[in-house]
mmCIF file of C-alpha atoms in Angstrom:
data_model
loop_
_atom_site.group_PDB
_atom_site.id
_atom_site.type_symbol
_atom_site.label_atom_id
_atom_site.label_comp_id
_atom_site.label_asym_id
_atom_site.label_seq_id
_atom_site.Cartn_x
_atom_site.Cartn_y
_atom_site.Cartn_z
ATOM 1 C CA UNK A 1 -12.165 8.906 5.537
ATOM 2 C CA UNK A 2 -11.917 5.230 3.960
ATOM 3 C CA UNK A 3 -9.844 2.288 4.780
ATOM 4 C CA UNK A 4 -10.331 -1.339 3.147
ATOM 5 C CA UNK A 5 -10.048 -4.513 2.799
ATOM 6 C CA UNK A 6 -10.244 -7.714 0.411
ATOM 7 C CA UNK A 7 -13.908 -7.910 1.477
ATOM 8 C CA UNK A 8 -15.019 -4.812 3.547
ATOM 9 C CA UNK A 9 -14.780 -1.028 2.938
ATOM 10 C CA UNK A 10 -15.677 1.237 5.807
ATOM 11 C CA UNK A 11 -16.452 4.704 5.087
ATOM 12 C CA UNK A 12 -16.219 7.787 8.000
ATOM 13 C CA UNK A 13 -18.860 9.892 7.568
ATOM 14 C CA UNK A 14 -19.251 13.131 8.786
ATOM 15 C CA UNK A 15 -22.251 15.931 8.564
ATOM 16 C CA UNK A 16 -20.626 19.373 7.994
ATOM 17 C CA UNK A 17 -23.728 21.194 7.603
ATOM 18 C CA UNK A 18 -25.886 23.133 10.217
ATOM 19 C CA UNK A 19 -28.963 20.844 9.835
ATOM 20 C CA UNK A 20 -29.674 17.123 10.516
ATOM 21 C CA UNK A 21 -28.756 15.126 7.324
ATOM 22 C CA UNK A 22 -30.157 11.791 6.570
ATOM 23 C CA UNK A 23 -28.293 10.150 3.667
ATOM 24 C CA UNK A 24 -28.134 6.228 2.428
ATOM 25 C CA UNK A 25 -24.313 5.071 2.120
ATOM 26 C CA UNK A 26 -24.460 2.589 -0.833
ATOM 27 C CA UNK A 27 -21.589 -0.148 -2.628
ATOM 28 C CA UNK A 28 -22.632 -2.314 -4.640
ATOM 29 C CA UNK A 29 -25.947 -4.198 -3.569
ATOM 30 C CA UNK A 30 -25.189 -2.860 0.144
ATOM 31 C CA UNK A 31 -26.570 -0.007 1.604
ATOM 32 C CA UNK A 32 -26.773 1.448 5.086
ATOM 33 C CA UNK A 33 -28.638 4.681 6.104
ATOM 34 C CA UNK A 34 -27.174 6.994 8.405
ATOM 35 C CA UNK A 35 -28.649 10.236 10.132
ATOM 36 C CA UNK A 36 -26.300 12.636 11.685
ATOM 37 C CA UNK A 37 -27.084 15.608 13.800
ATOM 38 C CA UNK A 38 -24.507 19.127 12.710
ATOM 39 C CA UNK A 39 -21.326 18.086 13.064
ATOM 40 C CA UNK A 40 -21.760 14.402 14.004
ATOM 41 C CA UNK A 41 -19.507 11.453 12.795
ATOM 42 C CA UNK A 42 -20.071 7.888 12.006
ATOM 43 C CA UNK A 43 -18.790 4.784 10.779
ATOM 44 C CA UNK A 44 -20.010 2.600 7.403
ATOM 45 C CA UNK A 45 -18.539 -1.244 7.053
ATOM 46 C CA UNK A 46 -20.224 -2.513 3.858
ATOM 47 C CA UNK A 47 -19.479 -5.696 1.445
ATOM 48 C CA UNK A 48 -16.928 -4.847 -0.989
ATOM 49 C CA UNK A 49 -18.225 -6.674 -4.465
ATOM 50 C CA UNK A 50 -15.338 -8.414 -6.551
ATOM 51 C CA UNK A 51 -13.373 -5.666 -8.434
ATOM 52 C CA UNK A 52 -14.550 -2.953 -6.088
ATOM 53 C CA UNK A 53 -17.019 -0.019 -6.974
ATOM 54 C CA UNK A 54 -17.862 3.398 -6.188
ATOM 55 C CA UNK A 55 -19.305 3.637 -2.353
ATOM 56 C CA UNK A 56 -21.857 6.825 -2.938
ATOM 57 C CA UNK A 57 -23.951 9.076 -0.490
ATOM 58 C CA UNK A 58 -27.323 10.198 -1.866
ATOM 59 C CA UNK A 59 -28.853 11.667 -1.811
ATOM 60 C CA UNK A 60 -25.747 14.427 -3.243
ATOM 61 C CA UNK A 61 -25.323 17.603 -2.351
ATOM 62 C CA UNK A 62 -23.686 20.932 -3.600
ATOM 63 C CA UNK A 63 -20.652 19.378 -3.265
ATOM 64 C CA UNK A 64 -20.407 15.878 -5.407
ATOM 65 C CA UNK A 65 -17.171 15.227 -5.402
ATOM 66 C CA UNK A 66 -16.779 13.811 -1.760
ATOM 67 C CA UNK A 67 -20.444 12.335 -2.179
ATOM 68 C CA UNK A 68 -18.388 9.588 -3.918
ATOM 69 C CA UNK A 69 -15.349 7.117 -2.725
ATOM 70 C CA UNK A 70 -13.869 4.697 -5.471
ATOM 71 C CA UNK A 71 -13.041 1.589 -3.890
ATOM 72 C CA UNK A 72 -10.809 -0.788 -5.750
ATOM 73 C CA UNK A 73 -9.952 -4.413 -4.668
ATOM 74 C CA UNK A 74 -8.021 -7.600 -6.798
ATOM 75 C CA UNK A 75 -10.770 -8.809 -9.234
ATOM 76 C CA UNK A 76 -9.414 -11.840 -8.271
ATOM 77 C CA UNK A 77 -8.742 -11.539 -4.523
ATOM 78 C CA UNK A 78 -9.026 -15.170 -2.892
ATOM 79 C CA UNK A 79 -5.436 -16.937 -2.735
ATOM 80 C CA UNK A 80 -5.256 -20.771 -3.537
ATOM 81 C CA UNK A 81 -2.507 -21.935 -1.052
ATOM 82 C CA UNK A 82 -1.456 -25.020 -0.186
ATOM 83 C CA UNK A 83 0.368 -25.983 3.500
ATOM 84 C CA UNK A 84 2.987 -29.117 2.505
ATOM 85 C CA UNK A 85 4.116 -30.613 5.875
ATOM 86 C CA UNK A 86 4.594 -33.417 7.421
ATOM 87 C CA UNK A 87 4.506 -32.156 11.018
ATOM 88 C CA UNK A 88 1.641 -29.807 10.597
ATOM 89 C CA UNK A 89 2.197 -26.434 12.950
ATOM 90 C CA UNK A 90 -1.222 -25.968 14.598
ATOM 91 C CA UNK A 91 -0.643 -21.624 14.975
ATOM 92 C CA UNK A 92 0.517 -21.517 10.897
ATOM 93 C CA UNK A 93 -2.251 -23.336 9.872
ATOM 94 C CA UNK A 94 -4.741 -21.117 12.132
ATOM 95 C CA UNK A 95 -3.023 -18.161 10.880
ATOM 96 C CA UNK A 96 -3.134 -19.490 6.888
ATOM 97 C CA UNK A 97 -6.964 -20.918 7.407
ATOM 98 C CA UNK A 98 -8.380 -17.765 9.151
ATOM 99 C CA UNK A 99 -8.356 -15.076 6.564
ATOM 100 C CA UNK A 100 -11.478 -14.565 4.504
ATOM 101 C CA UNK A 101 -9.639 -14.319 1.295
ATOM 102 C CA UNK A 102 -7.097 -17.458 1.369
ATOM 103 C CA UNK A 103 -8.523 -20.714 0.304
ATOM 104 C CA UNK A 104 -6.014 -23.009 2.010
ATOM 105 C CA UNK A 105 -5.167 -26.877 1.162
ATOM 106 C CA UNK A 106 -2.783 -29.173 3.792
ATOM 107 C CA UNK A 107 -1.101 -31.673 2.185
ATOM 108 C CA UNK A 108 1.478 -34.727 3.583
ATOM 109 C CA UNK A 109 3.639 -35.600 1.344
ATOM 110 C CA UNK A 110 4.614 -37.733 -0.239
ATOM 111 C CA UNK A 111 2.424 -35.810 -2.806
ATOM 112 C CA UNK A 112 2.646 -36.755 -6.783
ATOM 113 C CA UNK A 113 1.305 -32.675 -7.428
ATOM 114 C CA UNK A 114 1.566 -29.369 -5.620
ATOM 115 C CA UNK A 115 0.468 -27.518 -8.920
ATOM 116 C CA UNK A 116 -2.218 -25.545 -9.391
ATOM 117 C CA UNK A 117 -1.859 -22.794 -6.489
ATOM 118 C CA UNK A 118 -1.007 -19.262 -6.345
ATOM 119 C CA UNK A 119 1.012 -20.260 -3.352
ATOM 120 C CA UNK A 120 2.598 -23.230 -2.021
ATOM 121 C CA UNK A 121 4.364 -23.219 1.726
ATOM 122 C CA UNK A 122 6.588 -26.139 2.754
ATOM 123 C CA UNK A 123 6.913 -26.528 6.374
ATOM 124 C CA UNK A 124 8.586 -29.168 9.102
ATOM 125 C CA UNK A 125 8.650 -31.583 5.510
ATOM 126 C CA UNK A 126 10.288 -35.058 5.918
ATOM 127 C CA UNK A 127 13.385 -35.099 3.469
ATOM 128 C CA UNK A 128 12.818 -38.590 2.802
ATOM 129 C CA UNK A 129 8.972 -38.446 1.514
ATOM 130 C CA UNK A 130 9.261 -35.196 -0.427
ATOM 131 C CA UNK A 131 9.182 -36.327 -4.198
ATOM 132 C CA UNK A 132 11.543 -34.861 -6.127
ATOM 133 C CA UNK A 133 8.610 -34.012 -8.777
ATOM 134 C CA UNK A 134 6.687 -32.260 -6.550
ATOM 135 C CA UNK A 135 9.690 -29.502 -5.636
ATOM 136 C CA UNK A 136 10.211 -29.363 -9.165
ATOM 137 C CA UNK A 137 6.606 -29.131 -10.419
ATOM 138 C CA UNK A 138 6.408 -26.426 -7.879
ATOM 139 C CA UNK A 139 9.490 -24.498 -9.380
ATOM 140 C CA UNK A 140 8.172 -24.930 -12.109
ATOM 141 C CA UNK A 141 5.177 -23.319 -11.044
ATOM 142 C CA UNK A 142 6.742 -20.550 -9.115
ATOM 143 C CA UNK A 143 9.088 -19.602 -12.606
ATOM 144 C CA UNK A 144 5.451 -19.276 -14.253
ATOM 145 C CA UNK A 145 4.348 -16.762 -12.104
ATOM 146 C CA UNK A 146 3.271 -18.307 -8.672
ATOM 147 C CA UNK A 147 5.129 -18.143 -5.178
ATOM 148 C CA UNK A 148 6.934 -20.536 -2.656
ATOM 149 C CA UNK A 149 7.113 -19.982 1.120
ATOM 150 C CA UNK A 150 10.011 -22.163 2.944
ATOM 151 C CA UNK A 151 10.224 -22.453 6.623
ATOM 152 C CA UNK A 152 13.505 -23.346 7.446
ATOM 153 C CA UNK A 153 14.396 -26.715 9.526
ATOM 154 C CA UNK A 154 17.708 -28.222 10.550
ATOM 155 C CA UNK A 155 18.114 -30.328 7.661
ATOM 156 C CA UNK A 156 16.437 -27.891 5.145
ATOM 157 C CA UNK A 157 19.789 -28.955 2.687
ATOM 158 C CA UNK A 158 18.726 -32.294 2.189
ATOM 159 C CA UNK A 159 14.822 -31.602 0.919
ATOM 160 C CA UNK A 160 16.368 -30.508 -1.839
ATOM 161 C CA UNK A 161 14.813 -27.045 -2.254
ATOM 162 C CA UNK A 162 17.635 -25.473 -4.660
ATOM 163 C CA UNK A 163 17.725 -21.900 -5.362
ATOM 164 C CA UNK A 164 13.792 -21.868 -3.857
ATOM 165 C CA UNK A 165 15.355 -22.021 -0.505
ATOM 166 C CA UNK A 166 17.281 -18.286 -0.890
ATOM 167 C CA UNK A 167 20.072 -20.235 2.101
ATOM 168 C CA UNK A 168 22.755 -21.941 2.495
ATOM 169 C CA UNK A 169 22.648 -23.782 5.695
ATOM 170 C CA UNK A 170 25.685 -23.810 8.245
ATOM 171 C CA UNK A 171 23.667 -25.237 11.365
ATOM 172 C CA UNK A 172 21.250 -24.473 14.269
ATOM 173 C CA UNK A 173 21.647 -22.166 16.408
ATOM 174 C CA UNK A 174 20.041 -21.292 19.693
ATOM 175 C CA UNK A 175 18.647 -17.628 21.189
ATOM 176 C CA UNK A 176 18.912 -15.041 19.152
ATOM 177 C CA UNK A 177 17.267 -11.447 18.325
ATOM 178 C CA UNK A 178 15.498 -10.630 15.228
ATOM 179 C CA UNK A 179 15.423 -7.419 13.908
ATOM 180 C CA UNK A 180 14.467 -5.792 10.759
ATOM 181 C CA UNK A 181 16.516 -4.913 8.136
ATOM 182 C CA UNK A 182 15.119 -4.066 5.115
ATOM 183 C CA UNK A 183 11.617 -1.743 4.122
ATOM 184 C CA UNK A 184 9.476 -4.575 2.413
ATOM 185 C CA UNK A 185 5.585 -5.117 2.272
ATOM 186 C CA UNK A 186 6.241 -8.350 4.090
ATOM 187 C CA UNK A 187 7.720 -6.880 6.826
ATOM 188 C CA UNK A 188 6.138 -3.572 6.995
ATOM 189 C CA UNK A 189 4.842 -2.925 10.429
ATOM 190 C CA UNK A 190 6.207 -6.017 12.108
ATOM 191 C CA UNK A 191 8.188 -6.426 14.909
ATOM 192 C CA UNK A 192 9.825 -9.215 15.415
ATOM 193 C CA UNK A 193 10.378 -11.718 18.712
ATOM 194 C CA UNK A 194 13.656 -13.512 19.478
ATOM 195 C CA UNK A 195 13.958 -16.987 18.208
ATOM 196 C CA UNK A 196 15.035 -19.857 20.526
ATOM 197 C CA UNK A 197 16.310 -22.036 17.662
ATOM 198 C CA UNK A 198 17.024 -20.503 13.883
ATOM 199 C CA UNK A 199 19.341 -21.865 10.872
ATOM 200 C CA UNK A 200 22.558 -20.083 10.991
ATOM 201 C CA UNK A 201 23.939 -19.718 7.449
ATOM 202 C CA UNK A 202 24.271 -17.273 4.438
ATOM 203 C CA UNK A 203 21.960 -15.590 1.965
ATOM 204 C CA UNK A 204 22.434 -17.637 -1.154
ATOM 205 C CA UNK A 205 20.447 -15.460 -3.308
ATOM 206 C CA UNK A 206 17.835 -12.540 -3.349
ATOM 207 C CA UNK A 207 17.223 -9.565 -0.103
ATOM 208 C CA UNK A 208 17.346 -10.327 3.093
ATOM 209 C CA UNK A 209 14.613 -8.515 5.177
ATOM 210 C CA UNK A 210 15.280 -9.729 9.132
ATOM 211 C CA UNK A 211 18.452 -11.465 10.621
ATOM 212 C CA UNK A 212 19.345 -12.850 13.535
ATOM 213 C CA UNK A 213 22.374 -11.357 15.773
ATOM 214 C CA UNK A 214 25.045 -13.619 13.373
ATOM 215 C CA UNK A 215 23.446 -11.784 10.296
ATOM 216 C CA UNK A 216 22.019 -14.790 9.440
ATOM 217 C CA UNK A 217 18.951 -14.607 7.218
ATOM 218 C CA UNK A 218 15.694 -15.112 9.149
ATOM 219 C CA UNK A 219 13.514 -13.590 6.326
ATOM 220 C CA UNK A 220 13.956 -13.517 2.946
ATOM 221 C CA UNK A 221 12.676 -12.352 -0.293
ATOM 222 C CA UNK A 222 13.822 -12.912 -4.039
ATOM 223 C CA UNK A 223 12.012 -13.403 -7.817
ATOM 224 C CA UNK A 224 12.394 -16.650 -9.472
ATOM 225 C CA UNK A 225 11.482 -16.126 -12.810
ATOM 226 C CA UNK A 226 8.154 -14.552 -12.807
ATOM 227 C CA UNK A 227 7.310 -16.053 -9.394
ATOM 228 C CA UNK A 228 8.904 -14.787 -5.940
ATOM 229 C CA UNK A 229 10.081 -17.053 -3.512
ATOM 230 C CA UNK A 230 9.819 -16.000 0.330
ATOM 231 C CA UNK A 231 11.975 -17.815 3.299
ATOM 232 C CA UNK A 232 11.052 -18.249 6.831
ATOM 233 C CA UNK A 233 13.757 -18.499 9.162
ATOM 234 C CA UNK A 234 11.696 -19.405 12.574
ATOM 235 C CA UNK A 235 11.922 -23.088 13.013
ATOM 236 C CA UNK A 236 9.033 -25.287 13.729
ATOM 237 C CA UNK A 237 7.419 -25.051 16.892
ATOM 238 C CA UNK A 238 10.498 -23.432 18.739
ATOM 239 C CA UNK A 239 9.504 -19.897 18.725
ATOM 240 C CA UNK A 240 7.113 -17.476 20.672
ATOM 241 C CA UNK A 241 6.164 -15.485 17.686
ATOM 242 C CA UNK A 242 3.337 -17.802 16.803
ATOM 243 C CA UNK A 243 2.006 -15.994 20.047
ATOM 244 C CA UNK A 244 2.447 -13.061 18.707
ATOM 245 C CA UNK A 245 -0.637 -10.840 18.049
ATOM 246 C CA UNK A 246 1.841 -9.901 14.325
ATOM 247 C CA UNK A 247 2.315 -13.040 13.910
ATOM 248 C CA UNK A 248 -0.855 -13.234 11.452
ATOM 249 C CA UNK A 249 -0.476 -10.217 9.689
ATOM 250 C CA UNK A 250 3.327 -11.021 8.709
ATOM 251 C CA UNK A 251 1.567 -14.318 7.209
ATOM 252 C CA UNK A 252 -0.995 -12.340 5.282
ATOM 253 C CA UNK A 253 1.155 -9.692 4.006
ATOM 254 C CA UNK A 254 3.572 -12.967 2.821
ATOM 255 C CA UNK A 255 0.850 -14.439 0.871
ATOM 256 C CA UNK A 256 0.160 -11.290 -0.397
ATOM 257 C CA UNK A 257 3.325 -10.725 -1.621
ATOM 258 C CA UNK A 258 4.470 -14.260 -2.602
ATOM 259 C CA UNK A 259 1.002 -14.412 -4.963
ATOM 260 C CA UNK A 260 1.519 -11.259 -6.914
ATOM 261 C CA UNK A 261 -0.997 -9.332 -5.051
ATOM 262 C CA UNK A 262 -0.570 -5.497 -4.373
ATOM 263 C CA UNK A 263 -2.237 -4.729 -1.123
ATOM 264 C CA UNK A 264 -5.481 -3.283 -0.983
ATOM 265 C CA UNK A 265 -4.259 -0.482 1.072
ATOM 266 C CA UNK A 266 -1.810 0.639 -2.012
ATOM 267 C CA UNK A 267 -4.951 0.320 -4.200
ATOM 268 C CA UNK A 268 -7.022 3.002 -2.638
ATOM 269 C CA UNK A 269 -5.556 6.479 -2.868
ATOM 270 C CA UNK A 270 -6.050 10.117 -1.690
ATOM 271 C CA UNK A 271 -5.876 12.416 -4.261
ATOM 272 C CA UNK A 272 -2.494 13.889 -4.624
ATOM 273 C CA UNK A 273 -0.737 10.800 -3.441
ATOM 274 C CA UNK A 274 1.821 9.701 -5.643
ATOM 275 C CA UNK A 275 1.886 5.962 -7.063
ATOM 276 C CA UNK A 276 4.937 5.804 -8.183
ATOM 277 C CA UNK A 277 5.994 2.105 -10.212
ATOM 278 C CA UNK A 278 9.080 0.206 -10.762
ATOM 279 C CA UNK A 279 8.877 1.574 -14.827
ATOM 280 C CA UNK A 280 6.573 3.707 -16.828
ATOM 281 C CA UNK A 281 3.403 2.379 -17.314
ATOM 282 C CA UNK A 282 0.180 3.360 -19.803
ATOM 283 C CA UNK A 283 -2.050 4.417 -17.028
ATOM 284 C CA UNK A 284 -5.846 5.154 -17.760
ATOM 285 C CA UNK A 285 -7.062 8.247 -15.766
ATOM 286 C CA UNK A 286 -10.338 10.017 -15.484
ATOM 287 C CA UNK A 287 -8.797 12.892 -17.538
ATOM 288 C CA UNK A 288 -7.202 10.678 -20.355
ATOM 289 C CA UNK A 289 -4.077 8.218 -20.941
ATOM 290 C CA UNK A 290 -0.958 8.578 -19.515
ATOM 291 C CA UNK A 291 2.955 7.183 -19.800
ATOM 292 C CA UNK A 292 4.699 7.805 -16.468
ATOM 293 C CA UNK A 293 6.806 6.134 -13.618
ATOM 294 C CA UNK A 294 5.295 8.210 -11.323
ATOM 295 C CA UNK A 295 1.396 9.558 -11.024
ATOM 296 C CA UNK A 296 0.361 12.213 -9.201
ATOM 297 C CA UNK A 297 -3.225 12.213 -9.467
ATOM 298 C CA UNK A 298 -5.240 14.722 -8.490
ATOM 299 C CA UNK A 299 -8.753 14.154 -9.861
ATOM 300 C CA UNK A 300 -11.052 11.882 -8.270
ATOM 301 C CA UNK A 301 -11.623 7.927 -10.114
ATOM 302 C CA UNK A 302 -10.643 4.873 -11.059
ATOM 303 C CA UNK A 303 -6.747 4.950 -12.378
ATOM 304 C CA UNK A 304 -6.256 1.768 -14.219
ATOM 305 C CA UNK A 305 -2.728 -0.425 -15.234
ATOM 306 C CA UNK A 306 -2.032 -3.454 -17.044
ATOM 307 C CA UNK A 307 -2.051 -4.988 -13.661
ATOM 308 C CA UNK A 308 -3.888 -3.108 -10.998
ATOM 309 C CA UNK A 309 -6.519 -0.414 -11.223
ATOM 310 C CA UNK A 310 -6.410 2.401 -8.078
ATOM 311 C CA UNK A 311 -9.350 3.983 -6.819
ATOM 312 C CA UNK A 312 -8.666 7.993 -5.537
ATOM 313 C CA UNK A 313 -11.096 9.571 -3.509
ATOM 314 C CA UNK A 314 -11.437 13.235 -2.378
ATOM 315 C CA UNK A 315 -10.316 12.014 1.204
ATOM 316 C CA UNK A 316 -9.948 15.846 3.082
ATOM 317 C CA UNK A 317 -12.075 16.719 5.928
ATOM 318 C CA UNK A 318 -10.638 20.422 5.385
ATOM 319 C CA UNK A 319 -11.929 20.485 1.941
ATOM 320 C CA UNK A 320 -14.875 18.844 2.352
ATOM 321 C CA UNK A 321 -15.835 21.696 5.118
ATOM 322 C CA UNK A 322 -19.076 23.948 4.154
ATOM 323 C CA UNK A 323 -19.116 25.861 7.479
ATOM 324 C CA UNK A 324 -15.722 27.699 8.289
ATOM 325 C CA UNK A 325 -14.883 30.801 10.638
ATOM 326 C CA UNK A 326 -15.511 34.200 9.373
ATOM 327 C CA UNK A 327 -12.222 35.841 7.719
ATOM 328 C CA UNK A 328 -11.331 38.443 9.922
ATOM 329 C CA UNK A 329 -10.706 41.531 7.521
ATOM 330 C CA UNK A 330 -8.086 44.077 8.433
ATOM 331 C CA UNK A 331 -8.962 47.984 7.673
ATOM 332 C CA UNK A 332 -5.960 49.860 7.037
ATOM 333 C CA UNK A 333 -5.488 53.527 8.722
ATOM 334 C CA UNK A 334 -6.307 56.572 5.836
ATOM 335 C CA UNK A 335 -4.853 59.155 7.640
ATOM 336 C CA UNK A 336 -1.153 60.674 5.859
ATOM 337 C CA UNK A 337 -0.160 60.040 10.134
ATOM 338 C CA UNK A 338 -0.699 56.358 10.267
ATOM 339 C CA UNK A 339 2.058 55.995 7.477
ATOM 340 C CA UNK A 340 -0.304 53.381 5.862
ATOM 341 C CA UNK A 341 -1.223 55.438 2.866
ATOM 342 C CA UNK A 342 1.755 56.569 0.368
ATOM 343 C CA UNK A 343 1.971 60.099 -1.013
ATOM 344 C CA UNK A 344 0.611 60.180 -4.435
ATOM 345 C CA UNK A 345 3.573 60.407 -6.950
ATOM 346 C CA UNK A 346 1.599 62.572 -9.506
ATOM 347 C CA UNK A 347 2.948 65.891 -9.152
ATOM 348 C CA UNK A 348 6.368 64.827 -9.719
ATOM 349 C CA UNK A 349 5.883 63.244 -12.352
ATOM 350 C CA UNK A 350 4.415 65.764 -14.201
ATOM 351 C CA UNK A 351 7.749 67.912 -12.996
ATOM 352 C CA UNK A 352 9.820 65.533 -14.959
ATOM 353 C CA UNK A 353 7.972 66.016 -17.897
ATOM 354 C CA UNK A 354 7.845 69.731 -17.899
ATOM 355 C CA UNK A 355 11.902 69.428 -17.467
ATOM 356 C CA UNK A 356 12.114 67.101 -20.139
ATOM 357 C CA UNK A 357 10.171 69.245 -22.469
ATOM 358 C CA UNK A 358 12.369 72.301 -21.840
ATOM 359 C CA UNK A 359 14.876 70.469 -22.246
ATOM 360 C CA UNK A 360 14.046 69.346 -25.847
ATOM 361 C CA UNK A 361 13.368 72.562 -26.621
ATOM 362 C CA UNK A 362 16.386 73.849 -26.055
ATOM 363 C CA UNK A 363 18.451 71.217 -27.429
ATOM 364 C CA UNK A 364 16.167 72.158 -31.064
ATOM 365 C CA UNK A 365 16.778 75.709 -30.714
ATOM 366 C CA UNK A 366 20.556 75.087 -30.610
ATOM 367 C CA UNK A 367 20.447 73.316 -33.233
ATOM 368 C CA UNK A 368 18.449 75.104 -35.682
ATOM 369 C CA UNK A 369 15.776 73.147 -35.967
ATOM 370 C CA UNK A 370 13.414 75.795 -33.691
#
């Protein structure tokens, strides 16, 4: 088994043999050594080095190809983001300045630039001391490739946001349900609280991924440009899914998404698990280049894209057995009374040929020809 991270890869190791293994689990400059009694299983967390690498056992044994995991992470994988507010929320700052791969500004406007970051989030912002330059500097940004995050707040109209803000804004409203409504990465997995205050209105552009019980928006996704723009429809402090032990996660899978970044988990593969991509794409595989919308791949590597490269691993513990159960072989009766053995069909065939024969014959003799 394998599961990662931007920064950690832990490896499940298990010792299928019938002997005590010793064996040194190594990525990069980390190693760990490990001995396991017949049929014992452990856990490896080591350092994942920027762009990934192979995690390897050694030493090998008869049976390489699960000696080896390919572990593949962003070669870029820290996040520039930058918190505009002018009421700063203590639980989205925690939740923005704990993960190990986001490198997180705060800024109170008014700011002269906002430029510069793979992701900008404008929260509780004073209408009247957001610049007009800086929104725009930031759409600028965001058509060029880089992402917006907008909480929304009761006068979220008059900062000016334009098509960034994905709403249009008919008023607050009070005590409402949340629920799902779309299959995103930023909302995979999350389940939402109710919302004690939230901005009633309509989706003015883009997919909306949660609403409230008037169908109003409450999260929101759409591209702008080359950028992607996410809205937040929880207002300010109001709401008791800062609590919530999700409440993280839905901000890094946000950041995630609003940056351009595919998750690490959709980076590392089993083999035989489709990736499947919005277009054919010139894919480099172990076994040669390939055009194709969806891949299939079923040798072991490092699968590389324009834009991501995937790292499939041999990740079976049925294959990866080397002591199984004895097949249990059945012996079929021989005797004519078990019925198990059919009659052999020579003798009548050899009858048909002897008619046949005669039969020629005396068609030729008829005819003259005998």
């Amino acid at each position: 088994g394998l599961s990662v991270t931007a920064t950690e890869a832990t490896a499940v190791v298990t010792n299928g043999g019938e002997t005590e293994q010793t064996r040194t689990v190594s990525l990069g400059e980390t190693t760990e050594t490990v001995t396991l009694a017949p049929g014992d299983v452990t856990r490896v967390t080591l350092s994942v080095p920027p762009g990934g690498g192979e995690l390897r056992l050694s030493p090998r044994d008869s049976f390489p190809t699960d000696d080896v995991a390919y572990v593949a992470v962003p070669s870029d994988r820290t996040i520039d983001a930058l918190l505009v507010t002018n009421d700063r929320h203590p639980f989205i700052t925690a939740a923005l300045d704990v993960m190990d791969d986001v490198r997180l500004d705060v800024a109170e406007p008014p700011i002269t630039d906002a430029t510069g970051y793979d992701v900008v989030v404008f929260s509780n912002v004073d209408p009247d001391r957001v610049l007009e330059g800086t929104v725009d500097g930031v759409r600028s940004e965001v058509e060029n490739g880089a992402g917006v995050v907008i909480q929304a707040q009761s006068d979220l109209d008059a900062v000016g946001y334009g098509e960034m803000a994905l709403v249009t804004a008919d008023g607050v409203g009070n005590q409402t349900d949340v629920r799902a409504v779309g299959s995103h990465p930023v909302v995979a997995d999350i389940g939402f609280v109710p919302a004690e205050t939230y901005l009633s209105g309509e989706l003015r552009r883009g997919e909306a991924l949660a609403v409230a019980d008037d169908d109003s928006p409450m999260v929101a996704v759409d591209d702008i440009g080359d950028g992607r723009a996410v809205y937040y429809g929880y207002m300010g402090t109001e709401s008791a899914f800062g609590y919530d032990y999700q409440y993280p996660l839905f901000w890094r899978q946000t950041l995630t998404y609003a940056a351009g970044r595919t998750p690490v988990d959709e980076l590392n593969r089993r083999t035989g698990a489709a990736i499947a991509f919005d277009e054919p794409r010139t894919v480099e595989t172990p076994g040669g280049t390939v055009e194709t919308a969806r891949l299939r791949p079923t040798q072991t590597g490092m699968y590389t894209t324009r834009t991501a490269r995937y790292g499939v691993s041999l990740l079976s513990p049925t294959e990866s057995a080397v002591v199984s159960e004895p097949v249990a072989v059945e012996t079929r009766a021989t005797s004519r009374e078990a019925g198990s053995t059919p009659r052999s069909i020579a003798p009548a065939l050899s009858l048909a040929a002897l008619l046949l024969g005669l039969v020629e014959l005396g068609y030729l003799k008829r005819r003259g020809e005998l």
